[in-house]
């Protein structure tokens, strides 16, 4: 299906209206997976012409994504990845875990961005970052599209490596499904139960009587904040 290539329109608007000079595009991958981390990439691209075919990673074949990610590694001004582990997702909830991963990515850049273009309609990042949310930003904004491709390729590779750590993890086929609920993944879960890489607070365990006792109940935000002395460090 034909698609419009991404542009620097949002970046130019931010430069004109806020005076921002360094702008990072931010995108996540792994939000809907049952296993593995949620991964966020922050990419700074400037206003240069991107590699041919850049768009939302979901619109690109795996083979082309891998080639494009290698090109982007050389092309972007800089980029960094941040991860939030399954345990952090279980303990904090997805919104706070996304923020944690995004802050780790942004803090990993060699320069601090003046502004951030965040894919989607919800600002899970918040203060002190200056954020512009863009629905389908991974299709329309060059920096976000670059972050989308890099994040997807790197997380897929990470999940493939996890699947090779031990023979016991092979039935889950993480190299093929990246932790998402494919039929093979579901069948392995029903038969063998969750691995150390699975998110144990998620509802899929409710449908697995043999393993339901492993489900982790996450404390409400207010209770968790009280028990930690209000030191979670996240803006919920």
PDB file of C-alpha atoms in Angstrom:
ATOM      1  CA  UNK A   1       0.000   0.000   0.000  1.00  0.00           C
ATOM      2  CA  UNK A   2       1.444   3.407  -0.933  1.00  0.00           C
ATOM      3  CA  UNK A   3       2.229   5.766   1.918  1.00  0.00           C
ATOM      4  CA  UNK A   4       3.419   9.317   2.269  1.00  0.00           C
ATOM      5  CA  UNK A   5       7.052   9.516   3.369  1.00  0.00           C
ATOM      6  CA  UNK A   6       7.758  11.205   6.707  1.00  0.00           C
ATOM      7  CA  UNK A   7       8.893  14.826   6.793  1.00  0.00           C
ATOM      8  CA  UNK A   8      10.561  17.349   9.092  1.00  0.00           C
ATOM      9  CA  UNK A   9       7.354  19.420   9.334  1.00  0.00           C
ATOM     10  CA  UNK A  10       6.862  18.952  13.078  1.00  0.00           C
ATOM     11  CA  UNK A  11      10.523  19.614  13.812  1.00  0.00           C
ATOM     12  CA  UNK A  12      10.437  22.816  11.776  1.00  0.00           C
ATOM     13  CA  UNK A  13       7.293  23.885  13.638  1.00  0.00           C
ATOM     14  CA  UNK A  14       8.930  23.249  17.016  1.00  0.00           C
ATOM     15  CA  UNK A  15      12.016  25.180  15.979  1.00  0.00           C
ATOM     16  CA  UNK A  16       9.904  28.116  14.831  1.00  0.00           C
ATOM     17  CA  UNK A  17       7.517  28.247  17.788  1.00  0.00           C
ATOM     18  CA  UNK A  18       9.762  27.253  20.698  1.00  0.00           C
ATOM     19  CA  UNK A  19      13.292  28.021  19.564  1.00  0.00           C
ATOM     20  CA  UNK A  20      14.308  24.394  20.085  1.00  0.00           C
ATOM     21  CA  UNK A  21      17.470  23.454  18.230  1.00  0.00           C
ATOM     22  CA  UNK A  22      18.000  19.825  19.259  1.00  0.00           C
ATOM     23  CA  UNK A  23      14.851  17.737  18.808  1.00  0.00           C
ATOM     24  CA  UNK A  24      14.585  14.017  19.523  1.00  0.00           C
ATOM     25  CA  UNK A  25      12.048  11.684  18.016  1.00  0.00           C
ATOM     26  CA  UNK A  26      10.887   9.027  20.501  1.00  0.00           C
ATOM     27  CA  UNK A  27       9.051   5.782  19.856  1.00  0.00           C
ATOM     28  CA  UNK A  28       8.454   2.563  21.759  1.00  0.00           C
ATOM     29  CA  UNK A  29       8.128  -1.093  20.917  1.00  0.00           C
ATOM     30  CA  UNK A  30       6.967  -4.004  23.042  1.00  0.00           C
ATOM     31  CA  UNK A  31       4.023  -2.370  24.773  1.00  0.00           C
ATOM     32  CA  UNK A  32       1.645  -5.185  23.816  1.00  0.00           C
ATOM     33  CA  UNK A  33       4.049  -8.096  24.231  1.00  0.00           C
ATOM     34  CA  UNK A  34       3.562 -10.727  26.923  1.00  0.00           C
ATOM     35  CA  UNK A  35       7.290 -11.228  27.438  1.00  0.00           C
ATOM     36  CA  UNK A  36      10.408  -9.095  27.349  1.00  0.00           C
ATOM     37  CA  UNK A  37      11.046  -5.439  28.046  1.00  0.00           C
ATOM     38  CA  UNK A  38       9.352  -2.407  26.649  1.00  0.00           C
ATOM     39  CA  UNK A  39      11.986  -0.584  24.606  1.00  0.00           C
ATOM     40  CA  UNK A  40      12.171   3.103  23.728  1.00  0.00           C
ATOM     41  CA  UNK A  41      14.488   4.721  21.212  1.00  0.00           C
ATOM     42  CA  UNK A  42      15.336   8.417  21.145  1.00  0.00           C
ATOM     43  CA  UNK A  43      16.825   9.630  17.867  1.00  0.00           C
ATOM     44  CA  UNK A  44      18.149  13.019  16.841  1.00  0.00           C
ATOM     45  CA  UNK A  45      18.327  13.481  13.076  1.00  0.00           C
ATOM     46  CA  UNK A  46      18.593  17.183  12.285  1.00  0.00           C
ATOM     47  CA  UNK A  47      16.923  18.275   9.055  1.00  0.00           C
ATOM     48  CA  UNK A  48      18.793  16.086   6.580  1.00  0.00           C
ATOM     49  CA  UNK A  49      17.175  13.875   3.950  1.00  0.00           C
ATOM     50  CA  UNK A  50      16.648  10.372   5.410  1.00  0.00           C
ATOM     51  CA  UNK A  51      17.507   7.014   3.852  1.00  0.00           C
ATOM     52  CA  UNK A  52      15.127   5.874   1.141  1.00  0.00           C
ATOM     53  CA  UNK A  53      12.028   4.038   2.337  1.00  0.00           C
ATOM     54  CA  UNK A  54      12.017   5.270   5.934  1.00  0.00           C
ATOM     55  CA  UNK A  55       8.605   4.980   7.589  1.00  0.00           C
ATOM     56  CA  UNK A  56       6.890   3.303  10.537  1.00  0.00           C
ATOM     57  CA  UNK A  57       8.708   0.048  11.280  1.00  0.00           C
ATOM     58  CA  UNK A  58       5.427  -1.890  11.168  1.00  0.00           C
ATOM     59  CA  UNK A  59       5.083  -1.060   7.466  1.00  0.00           C
ATOM     60  CA  UNK A  60       8.497  -2.491   6.560  1.00  0.00           C
ATOM     61  CA  UNK A  61       9.430  -6.137   6.078  1.00  0.00           C
ATOM     62  CA  UNK A  62      11.837  -7.627   8.644  1.00  0.00           C
ATOM     63  CA  UNK A  63      14.587  -7.959   6.028  1.00  0.00           C
ATOM     64  CA  UNK A  64      14.240  -4.344   4.933  1.00  0.00           C
ATOM     65  CA  UNK A  65      14.020  -3.160   8.551  1.00  0.00           C
ATOM     66  CA  UNK A  66      17.372  -4.756   9.347  1.00  0.00           C
ATOM     67  CA  UNK A  67      19.050  -3.092   6.371  1.00  0.00           C
ATOM     68  CA  UNK A  68      17.426   0.249   7.125  1.00  0.00           C
ATOM     69  CA  UNK A  69      18.385   0.105  10.818  1.00  0.00           C
ATOM     70  CA  UNK A  70      22.037  -0.357   9.830  1.00  0.00           C
ATOM     71  CA  UNK A  71      21.767   2.665   7.534  1.00  0.00           C
ATOM     72  CA  UNK A  72      20.111   4.702  10.282  1.00  0.00           C
ATOM     73  CA  UNK A  73      22.870   3.842  12.757  1.00  0.00           C
ATOM     74  CA  UNK A  74      25.242   5.722  10.475  1.00  0.00           C
ATOM     75  CA  UNK A  75      22.806   8.406   9.372  1.00  0.00           C
ATOM     76  CA  UNK A  76      21.251   9.744  12.577  1.00  0.00           C
ATOM     77  CA  UNK A  77      23.067  12.465  14.484  1.00  0.00           C
ATOM     78  CA  UNK A  78      22.775  10.295  17.597  1.00  0.00           C
ATOM     79  CA  UNK A  79      20.421   7.809  19.190  1.00  0.00           C
ATOM     80  CA  UNK A  80      20.043   5.834  22.405  1.00  0.00           C
ATOM     81  CA  UNK A  81      17.866   3.029  23.700  1.00  0.00           C
ATOM     82  CA  UNK A  82      16.131   2.639  27.040  1.00  0.00           C
ATOM     83  CA  UNK A  83      14.470  -0.493  28.391  1.00  0.00           C
ATOM     84  CA  UNK A  84      12.060  -1.228  31.210  1.00  0.00           C
ATOM     85  CA  UNK A  85      12.190  -4.848  32.336  1.00  0.00           C
ATOM     86  CA  UNK A  86       9.215  -7.195  32.814  1.00  0.00           C
ATOM     87  CA  UNK A  87       9.684  -6.811  36.568  1.00  0.00           C
ATOM     88  CA  UNK A  88       9.531  -3.014  36.284  1.00  0.00           C
ATOM     89  CA  UNK A  89       6.423  -3.258  34.109  1.00  0.00           C
ATOM     90  CA  UNK A  90       4.789  -5.520  36.718  1.00  0.00           C
ATOM     91  CA  UNK A  91       5.761  -3.244  39.609  1.00  0.00           C
ATOM     92  CA  UNK A  92       5.060   0.156  38.047  1.00  0.00           C
ATOM     93  CA  UNK A  93       2.458  -0.406  35.357  1.00  0.00           C
ATOM     94  CA  UNK A  94       2.949   0.276  31.665  1.00  0.00           C
ATOM     95  CA  UNK A  95       2.655   4.069  31.702  1.00  0.00           C
ATOM     96  CA  UNK A  96       5.348   4.515  34.331  1.00  0.00           C
ATOM     97  CA  UNK A  97       7.496   1.807  32.716  1.00  0.00           C
ATOM     98  CA  UNK A  98       7.290   3.626  29.387  1.00  0.00           C
ATOM     99  CA  UNK A  99       8.385   6.820  31.070  1.00  0.00           C
ATOM    100  CA  UNK A 100      11.265   5.031  32.768  1.00  0.00           C
ATOM    101  CA  UNK A 101      12.461   3.554  29.469  1.00  0.00           C
ATOM    102  CA  UNK A 102      12.056   6.889  27.655  1.00  0.00           C
ATOM    103  CA  UNK A 103      14.021   8.790  30.306  1.00  0.00           C
ATOM    104  CA  UNK A 104      16.769   6.175  30.110  1.00  0.00           C
ATOM    105  CA  UNK A 105      16.902   6.613  26.332  1.00  0.00           C
ATOM    106  CA  UNK A 106      16.947  10.410  26.492  1.00  0.00           C
ATOM    107  CA  UNK A 107      19.545  10.403  29.258  1.00  0.00           C
ATOM    108  CA  UNK A 108      21.658   8.121  27.080  1.00  0.00           C
ATOM    109  CA  UNK A 109      21.960  10.687  24.303  1.00  0.00           C
ATOM    110  CA  UNK A 110      25.253  12.607  24.171  1.00  0.00           C
ATOM    111  CA  UNK A 111      23.258  15.850  23.981  1.00  0.00           C
ATOM    112  CA  UNK A 112      20.130  16.875  25.870  1.00  0.00           C
ATOM    113  CA  UNK A 113      17.222  17.587  23.510  1.00  0.00           C
ATOM    114  CA  UNK A 114      15.443  20.930  23.726  1.00  0.00           C
ATOM    115  CA  UNK A 115      12.204  19.213  22.695  1.00  0.00           C
ATOM    116  CA  UNK A 116      10.820  15.725  22.115  1.00  0.00           C
ATOM    117  CA  UNK A 117       8.420  14.471  19.459  1.00  0.00           C
ATOM    118  CA  UNK A 118       6.547  11.566  21.017  1.00  0.00           C
ATOM    119  CA  UNK A 119       4.622   9.066  18.920  1.00  0.00           C
ATOM    120  CA  UNK A 120       0.956   8.739  19.881  1.00  0.00           C
ATOM    121  CA  UNK A 121      -1.619  10.955  21.572  1.00  0.00           C
ATOM    122  CA  UNK A 122      -0.645  10.428  25.233  1.00  0.00           C
ATOM    123  CA  UNK A 123       2.314  12.191  26.805  1.00  0.00           C
ATOM    124  CA  UNK A 124       3.748   9.494  29.058  1.00  0.00           C
ATOM    125  CA  UNK A 125       6.998  11.455  29.408  1.00  0.00           C
ATOM    126  CA  UNK A 126       5.926  14.744  30.978  1.00  0.00           C
ATOM    127  CA  UNK A 127       7.966  17.402  32.788  1.00  0.00           C
ATOM    128  CA  UNK A 128      10.687  18.524  32.646  1.00  0.00           C
ATOM    129  CA  UNK A 129      10.716  17.514  28.986  1.00  0.00           C
ATOM    130  CA  UNK A 130       9.097  19.734  26.368  1.00  0.00           C
ATOM    131  CA  UNK A 131       6.922  17.243  24.503  1.00  0.00           C
ATOM    132  CA  UNK A 132       4.910  17.388  21.289  1.00  0.00           C
ATOM    133  CA  UNK A 133       2.723  14.314  20.801  1.00  0.00           C
ATOM    134  CA  UNK A 134       1.932  13.298  17.228  1.00  0.00           C
ATOM    135  CA  UNK A 135      -0.573  10.588  16.346  1.00  0.00           C
ATOM    136  CA  UNK A 136       1.090   8.230  13.847  1.00  0.00           C
ATOM    137  CA  UNK A 137       4.276  10.194  14.300  1.00  0.00           C
ATOM    138  CA  UNK A 138       6.206   7.088  13.269  1.00  0.00           C
ATOM    139  CA  UNK A 139       4.714   7.550   9.801  1.00  0.00           C
ATOM    140  CA  UNK A 140       4.787  11.327   9.529  1.00  0.00           C
ATOM    141  CA  UNK A 141       7.920  12.502  11.392  1.00  0.00           C
ATOM    142  CA  UNK A 142      11.392  11.534  10.219  1.00  0.00           C
ATOM    143  CA  UNK A 143      13.001  11.465  13.673  1.00  0.00           C
ATOM    144  CA  UNK A 144      10.182   9.349  15.127  1.00  0.00           C
ATOM    145  CA  UNK A 145      10.241   6.965  12.152  1.00  0.00           C
ATOM    146  CA  UNK A 146      13.989   6.514  12.637  1.00  0.00           C
ATOM    147  CA  UNK A 147      13.441   5.784  16.331  1.00  0.00           C
ATOM    148  CA  UNK A 148      10.674   3.340  15.414  1.00  0.00           C
ATOM    149  CA  UNK A 149      12.869   1.274  13.105  1.00  0.00           C
ATOM    150  CA  UNK A 150      15.890   1.215  15.409  1.00  0.00           C
ATOM    151  CA  UNK A 151      13.792   0.278  18.446  1.00  0.00           C
ATOM    152  CA  UNK A 152      11.996  -2.538  16.620  1.00  0.00           C
ATOM    153  CA  UNK A 153      15.148  -4.103  15.178  1.00  0.00           C
ATOM    154  CA  UNK A 154      17.094  -3.876  18.439  1.00  0.00           C
ATOM    155  CA  UNK A 155      14.280  -5.287  20.590  1.00  0.00           C
ATOM    156  CA  UNK A 156      13.624  -8.126  18.130  1.00  0.00           C
ATOM    157  CA  UNK A 157      17.322  -9.026  18.294  1.00  0.00           C
ATOM    158  CA  UNK A 158      17.241  -8.891  22.085  1.00  0.00           C
ATOM    159  CA  UNK A 159      14.249 -11.231  22.234  1.00  0.00           C
ATOM    160  CA  UNK A 160      15.930 -13.660  19.838  1.00  0.00           C
ATOM    161  CA  UNK A 161      18.965 -13.715  22.136  1.00  0.00           C
ATOM    162  CA  UNK A 162      16.776 -14.380  25.183  1.00  0.00           C
ATOM    163  CA  UNK A 163      15.216 -17.320  23.390  1.00  0.00           C
ATOM    164  CA  UNK A 164      18.652 -18.840  22.870  1.00  0.00           C
ATOM    165  CA  UNK A 165      19.787 -18.542  26.478  1.00  0.00           C
ATOM    166  CA  UNK A 166      18.603 -22.049  27.325  1.00  0.00           C
ATOM    167  CA  UNK A 167      16.924 -24.973  25.584  1.00  0.00           C
ATOM    168  CA  UNK A 168      13.936 -24.528  27.906  1.00  0.00           C
ATOM    169  CA  UNK A 169      13.091 -21.233  26.197  1.00  0.00           C
ATOM    170  CA  UNK A 170      13.084 -22.589  22.629  1.00  0.00           C
ATOM    171  CA  UNK A 171       9.393 -23.654  22.636  1.00  0.00           C
ATOM    172  CA  UNK A 172       8.312 -20.021  23.101  1.00  0.00           C
ATOM    173  CA  UNK A 173       9.863 -19.044  19.728  1.00  0.00           C
ATOM    174  CA  UNK A 174      10.876 -15.571  20.876  1.00  0.00           C
ATOM    175  CA  UNK A 175      12.995 -15.170  17.738  1.00  0.00           C
ATOM    176  CA  UNK A 176       9.799 -15.381  15.665  1.00  0.00           C
ATOM    177  CA  UNK A 177       7.271 -13.564  17.851  1.00  0.00           C
ATOM    178  CA  UNK A 178       9.452 -11.162  19.922  1.00  0.00           C
ATOM    179  CA  UNK A 179       7.376 -11.970  22.994  1.00  0.00           C
ATOM    180  CA  UNK A 180       4.005 -11.203  21.399  1.00  0.00           C
ATOM    181  CA  UNK A 181       1.163 -13.747  21.777  1.00  0.00           C
ATOM    182  CA  UNK A 182       1.566 -15.887  18.659  1.00  0.00           C
ATOM    183  CA  UNK A 183      -0.114 -19.334  18.573  1.00  0.00           C
ATOM    184  CA  UNK A 184       3.232 -21.064  19.261  1.00  0.00           C
ATOM    185  CA  UNK A 185       3.948 -18.718  22.171  1.00  0.00           C
ATOM    186  CA  UNK A 186       0.474 -19.273  23.655  1.00  0.00           C
ATOM    187  CA  UNK A 187       0.799 -23.050  23.333  1.00  0.00           C
ATOM    188  CA  UNK A 188       4.159 -23.037  25.129  1.00  0.00           C
ATOM    189  CA  UNK A 189       2.738 -20.882  27.916  1.00  0.00           C
ATOM    190  CA  UNK A 190      -0.209 -23.214  28.463  1.00  0.00           C
ATOM    191  CA  UNK A 191       2.065 -26.248  28.560  1.00  0.00           C
ATOM    192  CA  UNK A 192       5.179 -24.934  30.294  1.00  0.00           C
ATOM    193  CA  UNK A 193       4.125 -21.768  32.079  1.00  0.00           C
ATOM    194  CA  UNK A 194       5.817 -18.372  32.078  1.00  0.00           C
ATOM    195  CA  UNK A 195       9.569 -17.862  31.847  1.00  0.00           C
ATOM    196  CA  UNK A 196      11.589 -15.296  33.820  1.00  0.00           C
ATOM    197  CA  UNK A 197      11.047 -12.979  30.843  1.00  0.00           C
ATOM    198  CA  UNK A 198       7.251 -12.896  31.101  1.00  0.00           C
ATOM    199  CA  UNK A 199       5.130 -10.112  32.530  1.00  0.00           C
ATOM    200  CA  UNK A 200       3.344 -11.707  35.445  1.00  0.00           C
ATOM    201  CA  UNK A 201       0.803  -8.988  36.183  1.00  0.00           C
ATOM    202  CA  UNK A 202      -0.917  -9.367  32.811  1.00  0.00           C
ATOM    203  CA  UNK A 203      -4.381 -10.790  32.236  1.00  0.00           C
ATOM    204  CA  UNK A 204      -3.286 -13.679  30.000  1.00  0.00           C
ATOM    205  CA  UNK A 205      -2.550 -15.704  33.154  1.00  0.00           C
ATOM    206  CA  UNK A 206      -6.226 -15.535  34.115  1.00  0.00           C
ATOM    207  CA  UNK A 207      -6.982 -17.919  31.243  1.00  0.00           C
ATOM    208  CA  UNK A 208      -4.316 -20.434  32.327  1.00  0.00           C
ATOM    209  CA  UNK A 209      -5.563 -22.333  35.407  1.00  0.00           C
ATOM    210  CA  UNK A 210      -2.282 -24.233  35.853  1.00  0.00           C
ATOM    211  CA  UNK A 211      -0.297 -21.017  36.141  1.00  0.00           C
ATOM    212  CA  UNK A 212      -2.833 -18.540  37.490  1.00  0.00           C
ATOM    213  CA  UNK A 213      -1.268 -18.734  40.962  1.00  0.00           C
ATOM    214  CA  UNK A 214       1.862 -17.052  39.548  1.00  0.00           C
ATOM    215  CA  UNK A 215       0.020 -13.878  38.647  1.00  0.00           C
ATOM    216  CA  UNK A 216       1.483 -10.825  40.319  1.00  0.00           C
ATOM    217  CA  UNK A 217      -0.980  -8.311  41.719  1.00  0.00           C
ATOM    218  CA  UNK A 218       0.298  -4.789  41.277  1.00  0.00           C
ATOM    219  CA  UNK A 219      -0.397  -2.372  44.088  1.00  0.00           C
ATOM    220  CA  UNK A 220      -2.514   0.659  43.242  1.00  0.00           C
ATOM    221  CA  UNK A 221      -0.377   3.690  42.494  1.00  0.00           C
ATOM    222  CA  UNK A 222      -1.338   5.489  45.690  1.00  0.00           C
ATOM    223  CA  UNK A 223      -0.505   2.477  47.902  1.00  0.00           C
ATOM    224  CA  UNK A 224       2.776   1.831  46.109  1.00  0.00           C
ATOM    225  CA  UNK A 225       3.776   5.459  46.573  1.00  0.00           C
ATOM    226  CA  UNK A 226       2.998   5.316  50.296  1.00  0.00           C
ATOM    227  CA  UNK A 227       4.885   2.060  50.809  1.00  0.00           C
ATOM    228  CA  UNK A 228       7.937   3.474  49.054  1.00  0.00           C
ATOM    229  CA  UNK A 229       7.802   6.687  51.012  1.00  0.00           C
ATOM    230  CA  UNK A 230       6.624   8.606  47.959  1.00  0.00           C
ATOM    231  CA  UNK A 231       9.981   8.061  46.275  1.00  0.00           C
ATOM    232  CA  UNK A 232       8.921   6.371  43.052  1.00  0.00           C
ATOM    233  CA  UNK A 233      10.168   9.308  41.039  1.00  0.00           C
ATOM    234  CA  UNK A 234       7.430   9.181  38.406  1.00  0.00           C
ATOM    235  CA  UNK A 235       4.689  11.627  37.490  1.00  0.00           C
ATOM    236  CA  UNK A 236       1.577   9.474  37.217  1.00  0.00           C
TER     237      UNK A 236
END
